[in-house]
mmCIF file of C-alpha atoms in Angstrom:
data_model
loop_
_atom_site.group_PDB
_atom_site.id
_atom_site.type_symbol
_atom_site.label_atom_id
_atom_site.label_comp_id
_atom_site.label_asym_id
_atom_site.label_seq_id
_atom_site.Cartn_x
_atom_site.Cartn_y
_atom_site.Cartn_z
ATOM 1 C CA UNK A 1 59.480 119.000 124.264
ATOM 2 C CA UNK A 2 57.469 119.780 120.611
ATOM 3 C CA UNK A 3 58.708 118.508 118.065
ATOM 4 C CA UNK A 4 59.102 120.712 115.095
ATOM 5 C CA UNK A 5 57.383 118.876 112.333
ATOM 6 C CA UNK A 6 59.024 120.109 108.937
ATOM 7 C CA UNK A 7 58.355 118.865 105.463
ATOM 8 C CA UNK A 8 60.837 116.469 104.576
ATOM 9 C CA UNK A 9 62.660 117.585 101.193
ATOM 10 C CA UNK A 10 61.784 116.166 97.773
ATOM 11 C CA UNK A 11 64.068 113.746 96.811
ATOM 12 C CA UNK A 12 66.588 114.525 94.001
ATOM 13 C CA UNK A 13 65.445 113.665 90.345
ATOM 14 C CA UNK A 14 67.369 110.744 88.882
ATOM 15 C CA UNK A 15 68.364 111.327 85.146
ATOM 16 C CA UNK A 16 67.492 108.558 83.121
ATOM 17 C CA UNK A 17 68.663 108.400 79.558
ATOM 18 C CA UNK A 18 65.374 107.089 77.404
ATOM 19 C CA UNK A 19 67.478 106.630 74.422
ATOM 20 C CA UNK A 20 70.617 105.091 75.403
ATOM 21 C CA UNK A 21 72.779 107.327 73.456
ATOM 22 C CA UNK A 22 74.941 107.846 76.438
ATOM 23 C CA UNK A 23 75.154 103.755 76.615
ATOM 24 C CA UNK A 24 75.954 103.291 72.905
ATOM 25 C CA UNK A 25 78.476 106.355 72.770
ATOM 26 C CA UNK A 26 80.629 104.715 75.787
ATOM 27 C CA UNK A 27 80.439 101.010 74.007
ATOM 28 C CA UNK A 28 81.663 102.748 70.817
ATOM 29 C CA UNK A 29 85.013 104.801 72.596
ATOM 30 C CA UNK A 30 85.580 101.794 74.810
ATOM 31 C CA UNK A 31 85.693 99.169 72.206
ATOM 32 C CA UNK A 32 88.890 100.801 70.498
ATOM 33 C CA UNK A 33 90.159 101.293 73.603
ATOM 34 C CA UNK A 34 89.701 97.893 75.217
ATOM 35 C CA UNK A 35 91.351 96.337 72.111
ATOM 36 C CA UNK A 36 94.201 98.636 72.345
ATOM 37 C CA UNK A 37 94.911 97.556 75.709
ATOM 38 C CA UNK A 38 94.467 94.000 74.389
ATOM 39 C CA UNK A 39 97.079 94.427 71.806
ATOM 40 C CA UNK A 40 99.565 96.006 74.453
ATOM 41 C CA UNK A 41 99.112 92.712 77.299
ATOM 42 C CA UNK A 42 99.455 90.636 74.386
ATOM 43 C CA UNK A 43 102.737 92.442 72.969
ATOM 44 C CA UNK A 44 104.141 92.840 77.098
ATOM 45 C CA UNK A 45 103.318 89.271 77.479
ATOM 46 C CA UNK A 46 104.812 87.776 74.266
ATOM 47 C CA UNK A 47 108.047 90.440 75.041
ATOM 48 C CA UNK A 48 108.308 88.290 78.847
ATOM 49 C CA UNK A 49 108.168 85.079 77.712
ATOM 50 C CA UNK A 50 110.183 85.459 74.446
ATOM 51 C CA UNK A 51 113.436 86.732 76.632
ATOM 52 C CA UNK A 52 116.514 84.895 76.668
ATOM 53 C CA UNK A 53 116.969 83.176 80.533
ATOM 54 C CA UNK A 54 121.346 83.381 79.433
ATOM 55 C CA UNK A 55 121.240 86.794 78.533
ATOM 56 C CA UNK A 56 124.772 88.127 76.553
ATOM 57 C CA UNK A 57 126.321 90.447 79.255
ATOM 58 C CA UNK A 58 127.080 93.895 77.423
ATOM 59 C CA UNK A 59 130.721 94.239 76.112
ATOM 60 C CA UNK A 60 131.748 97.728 77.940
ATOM 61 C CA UNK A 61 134.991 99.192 76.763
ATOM 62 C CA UNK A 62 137.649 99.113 79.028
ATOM 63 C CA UNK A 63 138.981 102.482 80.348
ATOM 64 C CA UNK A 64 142.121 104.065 79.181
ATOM 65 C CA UNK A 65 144.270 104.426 82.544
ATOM 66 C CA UNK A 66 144.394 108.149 83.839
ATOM 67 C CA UNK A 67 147.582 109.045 85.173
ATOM 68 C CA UNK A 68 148.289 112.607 86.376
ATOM 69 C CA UNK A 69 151.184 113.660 85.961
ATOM 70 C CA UNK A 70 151.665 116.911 88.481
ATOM 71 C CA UNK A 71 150.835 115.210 91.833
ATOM 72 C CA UNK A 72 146.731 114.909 92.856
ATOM 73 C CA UNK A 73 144.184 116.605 91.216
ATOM 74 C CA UNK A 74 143.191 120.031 92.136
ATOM 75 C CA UNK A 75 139.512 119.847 93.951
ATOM 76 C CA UNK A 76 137.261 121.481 90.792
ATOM 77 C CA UNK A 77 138.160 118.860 88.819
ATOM 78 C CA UNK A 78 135.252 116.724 87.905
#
């Protein structure tokens, strides 16, 4: 029972940005972005709590009465 005694592997380089100009260029798209998402809760919220609790129901028009007048309806009709 030998052991095979191989070299274990290099670990992977870790990319480190020295000038934060991956940092900055995520703060800059995400401000915009967070405040646009701001404005929308604030609008959705606003929108739920400035609903009517006795809403109007809708006025629908009442249907003129259909009456055939040559017995039932053949089957192709819609």
């Amino acid at each position: 029972m030998s052991e095979s005694s191989l070299p274990e592997p290099a670990p992977a380089p870790v990319f480190v940005d020295q000038s934060g100009l991956r940092g900055r260029l995520f703060r800059r798209f995400g401000w915009p972005v967070s405040a646009v998402g701001a404005i929308l809760a604030a609008a959705m919220g606003s929108s739920l709590i400035g609903t009517q609790s006795q809403a109007p129901a809708m006025d629908i028009p009442p249907k003129s009465p259909y009456l055939p007048t040559g017995g039932p309806l053949p089957p192709f009709w819609p």
